[in-house]
Amino acid sequence: KAGVTQTPRYLIKTRGQQVTLSCSPISGHRSVSWYQQTPGQGLQFLFEYFSETQRNKGNFPGRFSGRQFSNSRSEMNVSTLELGDSALYLCASSLGEGAGESYEQYFGPGTRLTVT
Amino acid sequence: QQQVKQSPQSLIVQKGGISIINCAYENTAFDYFPWYQQFPGKGPALLIAIRPDVSEKKEGRFTISFNKSAKQFSLHIMDSQPGDSATYFCAAQISGGGNKLTFGTGTQLKVEL
């Protein structure tokens, strides 16, 4: 079974630009969550999508947005990039919503975004 | 507001020794506590998890100890091996609160020969 796929793996953007990151979940998984990982702030929850609906949102500005398609693939978009947006963006997929082994979240390798 | 505090930030253990990582949480609504292991260039991977109705859970060399009254839990890695060298994150989740994980700040473990 293929794991979570994230594209691109590496990205360099200039301040003020916008970026779109893609996540393909494990086949059959309907929930996708996004996290930002930085050395200073650690792993922070961005948002979660289940059946194309945003279910949860973290404390990030409106420049961060996402969506989920009918095939469960998800994209996140960051507009008007700032230097502080440089981070590893991780996507996690799960069968559904819930806490427990049945709903284990599988993380992708991440997209390394560098804003210059 | 950091809801899950993790210590130490880094840890060096000799091969065969015991690695201990501690976490404390504030929100009593948390009811699922997973630990993740992350190697460089990879995403975090679930290692072991526990619910607060259990005081200890063991899987192979990995054990979680849970103290509900103190709102603390810890990961013990017995017979630590160089292959265990990675960053470890504790996390907390609320049942019914979707899939949002609140992570600790991470512990970089190095197991020396």
PDB file of C-alpha atoms in Angstrom:
ATOM      1  CA  LYS A   1       0.000   0.000   0.000  1.00  0.00           C
ATOM      2  CA  ALA A   2       1.474   3.345  -1.028  1.00  0.00           C
ATOM      3  CA  GLY A   3       2.044   5.894   1.721  1.00  0.00           C
ATOM      4  CA  VAL A   4       1.108   9.541   1.893  1.00  0.00           C
ATOM      5  CA  THR A   5       2.587  11.472  -1.012  1.00  0.00           C
ATOM      6  CA  GLN A   6       3.423  15.161  -0.873  1.00  0.00           C
ATOM      7  CA  THR A   7       4.500  17.290  -3.796  1.00  0.00           C
ATOM      8  CA  PRO A   8       6.701  19.071  -4.333  1.00  0.00           C
ATOM      9  CA  ARG A   9       9.278  17.937  -1.792  1.00  0.00           C
ATOM     10  CA  TYR A  10      11.221  21.173  -1.915  1.00  0.00           C
ATOM     11  CA  LEU A  11      10.179  24.664  -2.879  1.00  0.00           C
ATOM     12  CA  ILE A  12      11.845  28.062  -2.878  1.00  0.00           C
ATOM     13  CA  LYS A  13       9.638  31.129  -3.123  1.00  0.00           C
ATOM     14  CA  THR A  14      10.084  34.856  -2.774  1.00  0.00           C
ATOM     15  CA  ARG A  15       8.379  36.955  -0.142  1.00  0.00           C
ATOM     16  CA  GLY A  16       4.980  38.150  -1.363  1.00  0.00           C
ATOM     17  CA  GLN A  17       4.406  35.221  -3.690  1.00  0.00           C
ATOM     18  CA  GLN A  18       1.860  32.499  -3.141  1.00  0.00           C
ATOM     19  CA  VAL A  19       2.348  28.742  -3.052  1.00  0.00           C
ATOM     20  CA  THR A  20       0.218  25.620  -3.373  1.00  0.00           C
ATOM     21  CA  LEU A  21       1.239  22.320  -1.802  1.00  0.00           C
ATOM     22  CA  SER A  22      -0.342  18.994  -2.615  1.00  0.00           C
ATOM     23  CA  CYS A  23      -1.060  15.892  -0.554  1.00  0.00           C
ATOM     24  CA  SER A  24      -2.288  12.522  -1.762  1.00  0.00           C
ATOM     25  CA  PRO A  25      -3.522  10.396   1.150  1.00  0.00           C
ATOM     26  CA  ILE A  26      -3.315   6.644   1.504  1.00  0.00           C
ATOM     27  CA  SER A  27      -5.927   4.947  -0.653  1.00  0.00           C
ATOM     28  CA  GLY A  28      -9.189   4.694   1.257  1.00  0.00           C
ATOM     29  CA  HIS A  29      -8.325   7.422   3.734  1.00  0.00           C
ATOM     30  CA  ARG A  30     -10.850  10.221   3.869  1.00  0.00           C
ATOM     31  CA  SER A  31      -9.275  12.562   6.399  1.00  0.00           C
ATOM     32  CA  VAL A  32      -6.312  14.815   5.688  1.00  0.00           C
ATOM     33  CA  SER A  33      -4.647  17.109   8.205  1.00  0.00           C
ATOM     34  CA  TRP A  34      -1.897  19.645   7.666  1.00  0.00           C
ATOM     35  CA  TYR A  35       0.853  20.654  10.074  1.00  0.00           C
ATOM     36  CA  GLN A  36       3.635  23.220   9.995  1.00  0.00           C
ATOM     37  CA  GLN A  37       6.954  22.159  11.501  1.00  0.00           C
ATOM     38  CA  THR A  38       9.609  24.723  12.427  1.00  0.00           C
ATOM     39  CA  PRO A  39      12.598  24.539  14.789  1.00  0.00           C
ATOM     40  CA  GLY A  40      11.154  27.324  16.929  1.00  0.00           C
ATOM     41  CA  GLN A  41       7.465  26.407  17.114  1.00  0.00           C
ATOM     42  CA  GLY A  42       7.625  22.655  16.589  1.00  0.00           C
ATOM     43  CA  LEU A  43       4.653  20.895  15.016  1.00  0.00           C
ATOM     44  CA  GLN A  44       1.580  23.065  14.777  1.00  0.00           C
ATOM     45  CA  PHE A  45      -1.824  22.054  13.470  1.00  0.00           C
ATOM     46  CA  LEU A  46      -3.026  24.025  10.456  1.00  0.00           C
ATOM     47  CA  PHE A  47      -6.324  22.425   9.448  1.00  0.00           C
ATOM     48  CA  GLU A  48      -8.148  19.171   8.878  1.00  0.00           C
ATOM     49  CA  TYR A  49     -10.405  18.070   6.050  1.00  0.00           C
ATOM     50  CA  PHE A  50     -12.837  15.185   6.009  1.00  0.00           C
ATOM     51  CA  SER A  51     -15.074  14.400   3.048  1.00  0.00           C
ATOM     52  CA  GLU A  52     -14.199  17.724   1.406  1.00  0.00           C
ATOM     53  CA  THR A  53     -15.213  19.748   4.487  1.00  0.00           C
ATOM     54  CA  GLN A  54     -12.880  21.646   6.779  1.00  0.00           C
ATOM     55  CA  ARG A  55     -13.459  20.161  10.219  1.00  0.00           C
ATOM     56  CA  ASN A  56     -10.884  21.948  12.291  1.00  0.00           C
ATOM     57  CA  LYS A  57      -8.627  24.943  11.955  1.00  0.00           C
ATOM     58  CA  GLY A  58      -5.540  25.952  13.898  1.00  0.00           C
ATOM     59  CA  ASN A  59      -4.395  29.432  14.899  1.00  0.00           C
ATOM     60  CA  PHE A  60      -2.936  30.575  11.614  1.00  0.00           C
ATOM     61  CA  PRO A  61      -3.748  33.726   9.651  1.00  0.00           C
ATOM     62  CA  GLY A  62      -6.188  33.673   6.779  1.00  0.00           C
ATOM     63  CA  ARG A  63      -3.280  33.587   4.332  1.00  0.00           C
ATOM     64  CA  PHE A  64      -3.236  29.862   4.989  1.00  0.00           C
ATOM     65  CA  SER A  65      -6.052  27.989   3.323  1.00  0.00           C
ATOM     66  CA  GLY A  66      -6.772  24.530   2.069  1.00  0.00           C
ATOM     67  CA  ARG A  67      -9.234  22.329   0.322  1.00  0.00           C
ATOM     68  CA  GLN A  68      -9.993  18.688  -0.263  1.00  0.00           C
ATOM     69  CA  PHE A  69     -11.196  17.100  -3.440  1.00  0.00           C
ATOM     70  CA  SER A  70     -13.686  14.275  -3.943  1.00  0.00           C
ATOM     71  CA  ASN A  71     -10.818  11.778  -4.281  1.00  0.00           C
ATOM     72  CA  SER A  72      -9.571  12.901  -0.835  1.00  0.00           C
ATOM     73  CA  ARG A  73      -6.492  14.589  -2.262  1.00  0.00           C
ATOM     74  CA  SER A  74      -5.826  17.874  -0.530  1.00  0.00           C
ATOM     75  CA  GLU A  75      -4.063  21.107  -1.295  1.00  0.00           C
ATOM     76  CA  MET A  76      -2.981  23.903   0.952  1.00  0.00           C
ATOM     77  CA  ASN A  77      -2.293  27.407  -0.216  1.00  0.00           C
ATOM     78  CA  VAL A  78      -0.296  30.182   1.373  1.00  0.00           C
ATOM     79  CA  SER A  79      -0.724  33.635  -0.082  1.00  0.00           C
ATOM     80  CA  THR A  80       1.520  36.667   0.360  1.00  0.00           C
ATOM     81  CA  LEU A  81       4.400  34.610   1.670  1.00  0.00           C
ATOM     82  CA  GLU A  82       6.433  35.918   4.589  1.00  0.00           C
ATOM     83  CA  LEU A  83       9.931  34.910   5.650  1.00  0.00           C
ATOM     84  CA  GLY A  84       8.431  33.273   8.734  1.00  0.00           C
ATOM     85  CA  ASP A  85       6.462  30.868   6.562  1.00  0.00           C
ATOM     86  CA  SER A  86       9.652  28.949   5.846  1.00  0.00           C
ATOM     87  CA  ALA A  87       8.968  25.530   7.299  1.00  0.00           C
ATOM     88  CA  LEU A  88       8.367  21.864   6.657  1.00  0.00           C
ATOM     89  CA  TYR A  89       4.707  21.371   5.819  1.00  0.00           C
ATOM     90  CA  LEU A  90       3.437  17.928   6.720  1.00  0.00           C
ATOM     91  CA  CYS A  91       0.292  16.218   5.635  1.00  0.00           C
ATOM     92  CA  ALA A  92      -1.268  13.334   7.557  1.00  0.00           C
ATOM     93  CA  SER A  93      -4.015  11.016   6.405  1.00  0.00           C
ATOM     94  CA  SER A  94      -6.400   8.839   8.371  1.00  0.00           C
ATOM     95  CA  LEU A  95      -9.280   6.501   7.643  1.00  0.00           C
ATOM     96  CA  GLY A  96     -11.673   8.851   9.357  1.00  0.00           C
ATOM     97  CA  GLU A  97     -12.065  11.068  12.342  1.00  0.00           C
ATOM     98  CA  GLY A  98     -11.366   9.885  15.832  1.00  0.00           C
ATOM     99  CA  ALA A  99      -8.759   9.256  18.454  1.00  0.00           C
ATOM    100  CA  GLY A 100      -7.376   5.764  18.621  1.00  0.00           C
ATOM    101  CA  GLU A 101      -5.499   3.076  16.815  1.00  0.00           C
ATOM    102  CA  SER A 102      -8.301   2.679  14.265  1.00  0.00           C
ATOM    103  CA  TYR A 103      -7.736   6.249  13.190  1.00  0.00           C
ATOM    104  CA  GLU A 104      -3.961   6.285  13.198  1.00  0.00           C
ATOM    105  CA  GLN A 105      -2.604   9.255  11.330  1.00  0.00           C
ATOM    106  CA  TYR A 106       0.062   8.520   8.738  1.00  0.00           C
ATOM    107  CA  PHE A 107       2.368  11.388   7.872  1.00  0.00           C
ATOM    108  CA  GLY A 108       3.921  12.133   4.527  1.00  0.00           C
ATOM    109  CA  PRO A 109       7.579  13.186   4.145  1.00  0.00           C
ATOM    110  CA  GLY A 110       6.615  16.840   3.960  1.00  0.00           C
ATOM    111  CA  THR A 111       7.278  19.765   1.644  1.00  0.00           C
ATOM    112  CA  ARG A 112      10.240  21.921   2.624  1.00  0.00           C
ATOM    113  CA  LEU A 113       9.279  25.539   1.828  1.00  0.00           C
ATOM    114  CA  THR A 114      11.932  28.221   1.883  1.00  0.00           C
ATOM    115  CA  VAL A 115      10.863  31.847   1.545  1.00  0.00           C
ATOM    116  CA  THR A 116      13.584  34.314   0.558  1.00  0.00           C
TER     117      THR A 116
ATOM    118  CA  GLN B   1      -0.159  28.778  25.073  1.00  0.00           C
ATOM    119  CA  GLN B   2       1.734  25.512  24.999  1.00  0.00           C
ATOM    120  CA  GLN B   3      -0.689  22.804  26.008  1.00  0.00           C
ATOM    121  CA  VAL B   4       1.786  19.928  25.974  1.00  0.00           C
ATOM    122  CA  LYS B   5       5.200  20.453  27.546  1.00  0.00           C
ATOM    123  CA  GLN B   6       7.992  18.025  26.727  1.00  0.00           C
ATOM    124  CA  SER B   7      11.404  17.488  28.266  1.00  0.00           C
ATOM    125  CA  PRO B   8      14.278  17.147  27.830  1.00  0.00           C
ATOM    126  CA  GLN B   9      14.947  18.954  24.571  1.00  0.00           C
ATOM    127  CA  SER B  10      17.839  16.619  23.835  1.00  0.00           C
ATOM    128  CA  LEU B  11      19.107  13.386  25.305  1.00  0.00           C
ATOM    129  CA  ILE B  12      22.259  11.318  24.897  1.00  0.00           C
ATOM    130  CA  VAL B  13      22.125   7.717  26.067  1.00  0.00           C
ATOM    131  CA  GLN B  14      24.625   4.900  25.880  1.00  0.00           C
ATOM    132  CA  LYS B  15      23.754   1.806  23.884  1.00  0.00           C
ATOM    133  CA  GLY B  16      21.797  -0.557  26.086  1.00  0.00           C
ATOM    134  CA  GLY B  17      20.674   2.194  28.435  1.00  0.00           C
ATOM    135  CA  ILE B  18      17.192   3.505  29.190  1.00  0.00           C
ATOM    136  CA  SER B  19      15.929   6.647  27.476  1.00  0.00           C
ATOM    137  CA  ILE B  20      13.210   8.573  29.315  1.00  0.00           C
ATOM    138  CA  ILE B  21      11.201  11.427  27.831  1.00  0.00           C
ATOM    139  CA  ASN B  22       8.584  13.268  29.836  1.00  0.00           C
ATOM    140  CA  CYS B  23       5.464  15.183  28.859  1.00  0.00           C
ATOM    141  CA  ALA B  24       2.864  17.140  30.780  1.00  0.00           C
ATOM    142  CA  TYR B  25      -0.464  18.422  29.576  1.00  0.00           C
ATOM    143  CA  GLU B  26      -2.875  21.063  30.774  1.00  0.00           C
ATOM    144  CA  ASN B  27      -6.156  20.377  29.031  1.00  0.00           C
ATOM    145  CA  THR B  28      -8.057  17.623  30.865  1.00  0.00           C
ATOM    146  CA  ALA B  29     -10.193  17.089  27.779  1.00  0.00           C
ATOM    147  CA  PHE B  30      -7.276  15.292  26.151  1.00  0.00           C
ATOM    148  CA  ASP B  31      -7.975  11.564  26.196  1.00  0.00           C
ATOM    149  CA  TYR B  32      -5.564  10.007  23.732  1.00  0.00           C
ATOM    150  CA  PHE B  33      -1.806  10.342  23.972  1.00  0.00           C
ATOM    151  CA  PRO B  34       0.341   9.068  21.095  1.00  0.00           C
ATOM    152  CA  TRP B  35       4.100   9.198  20.749  1.00  0.00           C
ATOM    153  CA  TYR B  36       5.693   9.806  17.371  1.00  0.00           C
ATOM    154  CA  GLN B  37       9.194   9.074  16.122  1.00  0.00           C
ATOM    155  CA  GLN B  38      10.717  11.180  13.374  1.00  0.00           C
ATOM    156  CA  PHE B  39      13.892  10.479  11.426  1.00  0.00           C
ATOM    157  CA  PRO B  40      15.606  13.207   9.362  1.00  0.00           C
ATOM    158  CA  GLY B  41      13.874  13.734   6.040  1.00  0.00           C
ATOM    159  CA  LYS B  42      10.839  11.740   7.090  1.00  0.00           C
ATOM    160  CA  GLY B  43       7.447  12.552   8.539  1.00  0.00           C
ATOM    161  CA  PRO B  44       6.578  11.509  12.099  1.00  0.00           C
ATOM    162  CA  ALA B  45       5.484   7.894  12.548  1.00  0.00           C
ATOM    163  CA  LEU B  46       3.273   6.573  15.339  1.00  0.00           C
ATOM    164  CA  LEU B  47       5.292   4.613  17.884  1.00  0.00           C
ATOM    165  CA  ILE B  48       2.909   3.814  20.709  1.00  0.00           C
ATOM    166  CA  ALA B  49      -0.181   5.388  22.243  1.00  0.00           C
ATOM    167  CA  ILE B  50      -2.160   5.288  25.488  1.00  0.00           C
ATOM    168  CA  ARG B  51      -5.485   6.347  26.921  1.00  0.00           C
ATOM    169  CA  PRO B  52      -5.797   7.795  30.462  1.00  0.00           C
ATOM    170  CA  ASP B  53      -7.696   4.784  31.815  1.00  0.00           C
ATOM    171  CA  VAL B  54      -4.463   2.776  31.571  1.00  0.00           C
ATOM    172  CA  SER B  55      -1.414   3.558  33.718  1.00  0.00           C
ATOM    173  CA  GLU B  56       1.118   1.750  31.570  1.00  0.00           C
ATOM    174  CA  LYS B  57       1.396   0.300  28.096  1.00  0.00           C
ATOM    175  CA  LYS B  58       4.294  -1.695  26.757  1.00  0.00           C
ATOM    176  CA  GLU B  59       5.163  -2.588  23.188  1.00  0.00           C
ATOM    177  CA  GLY B  60       8.499  -4.295  22.788  1.00  0.00           C
ATOM    178  CA  ARG B  61      11.213  -2.019  24.137  1.00  0.00           C
ATOM    179  CA  PHE B  62       8.855   0.973  24.328  1.00  0.00           C
ATOM    180  CA  THR B  63       6.724   1.711  27.394  1.00  0.00           C
ATOM    181  CA  ILE B  64       4.382   4.593  28.154  1.00  0.00           C
ATOM    182  CA  SER B  65       3.719   5.433  31.788  1.00  0.00           C
ATOM    183  CA  PHE B  66       0.676   7.593  32.477  1.00  0.00           C
ATOM    184  CA  ASN B  67      -0.183   9.574  35.623  1.00  0.00           C
ATOM    185  CA  LYS B  68      -3.655  11.002  35.196  1.00  0.00           C
ATOM    186  CA  SER B  69      -3.763  12.920  38.483  1.00  0.00           C
ATOM    187  CA  ALA B  70      -0.474  14.655  37.699  1.00  0.00           C
ATOM    188  CA  LYS B  71      -1.396  15.099  34.041  1.00  0.00           C
ATOM    189  CA  GLN B  72       1.932  13.634  33.050  1.00  0.00           C
ATOM    190  CA  PHE B  73       3.080  10.814  30.832  1.00  0.00           C
ATOM    191  CA  SER B  74       6.440   9.512  29.782  1.00  0.00           C
ATOM    192  CA  LEU B  75       8.104   7.300  27.194  1.00  0.00           C
ATOM    193  CA  HIS B  76      10.701   4.778  28.271  1.00  0.00           C
ATOM    194  CA  ILE B  77      12.936   3.144  25.678  1.00  0.00           C
ATOM    195  CA  MET B  78      14.609   0.107  27.153  1.00  0.00           C
ATOM    196  CA  ASP B  79      17.889  -1.278  25.804  1.00  0.00           C
ATOM    197  CA  SER B  80      18.315   1.813  23.634  1.00  0.00           C
ATOM    198  CA  GLN B  81      19.990   1.178  20.270  1.00  0.00           C
ATOM    199  CA  PRO B  82      21.780   3.506  17.828  1.00  0.00           C
ATOM    200  CA  GLY B  83      18.865   2.934  15.442  1.00  0.00           C
ATOM    201  CA  ASP B  84      16.598   4.619  18.001  1.00  0.00           C
ATOM    202  CA  SER B  85      18.422   7.912  17.406  1.00  0.00           C
ATOM    203  CA  ALA B  86      15.631  10.193  16.212  1.00  0.00           C
ATOM    204  CA  THR B  87      13.380  12.992  17.377  1.00  0.00           C
ATOM    205  CA  TYR B  88      10.474  11.936  19.574  1.00  0.00           C
ATOM    206  CA  PHE B  89       7.259  13.874  19.968  1.00  0.00           C
ATOM    207  CA  CYS B  90       4.522  13.330  22.480  1.00  0.00           C
ATOM    208  CA  ALA B  91       1.069  14.425  21.422  1.00  0.00           C
ATOM    209  CA  ALA B  92      -2.444  14.711  22.759  1.00  0.00           C
ATOM    210  CA  GLN B  93      -5.833  14.448  21.123  1.00  0.00           C
ATOM    211  CA  ILE B  94      -9.456  14.912  22.147  1.00  0.00           C
ATOM    212  CA  SER B  95     -11.919  12.206  21.150  1.00  0.00           C
ATOM    213  CA  GLY B  96     -14.687  13.849  19.201  1.00  0.00           C
ATOM    214  CA  GLY B  97     -12.459  16.787  18.453  1.00  0.00           C
ATOM    215  CA  GLY B  98     -11.487  15.609  15.019  1.00  0.00           C
ATOM    216  CA  ASN B  99      -7.973  14.527  14.175  1.00  0.00           C
ATOM    217  CA  LYS B 100      -6.173  17.535  15.598  1.00  0.00           C
ATOM    218  CA  LEU B 101      -2.990  16.530  17.385  1.00  0.00           C
ATOM    219  CA  THR B 102      -1.357  18.903  19.866  1.00  0.00           C
ATOM    220  CA  PHE B 103       2.336  18.128  19.917  1.00  0.00           C
ATOM    221  CA  GLY B 104       5.067  18.590  22.475  1.00  0.00           C
ATOM    222  CA  THR B 105       8.214  20.406  21.399  1.00  0.00           C
ATOM    223  CA  GLY B 106      10.184  17.258  20.670  1.00  0.00           C
ATOM    224  CA  THR B 107      13.207  15.470  22.118  1.00  0.00           C
ATOM    225  CA  GLN B 108      16.254  14.753  20.012  1.00  0.00           C
ATOM    226  CA  LEU B 109      17.616  11.393  21.153  1.00  0.00           C
ATOM    227  CA  LYS B 110      21.105  10.203  20.337  1.00  0.00           C
ATOM    228  CA  VAL B 111      22.163   6.707  21.318  1.00  0.00           C
ATOM    229  CA  GLU B 112      25.919   6.328  21.416  1.00  0.00           C
ATOM    230  CA  LEU B 113      27.891   3.117  21.022  1.00  0.00           C
TER     231      LEU B 113
END
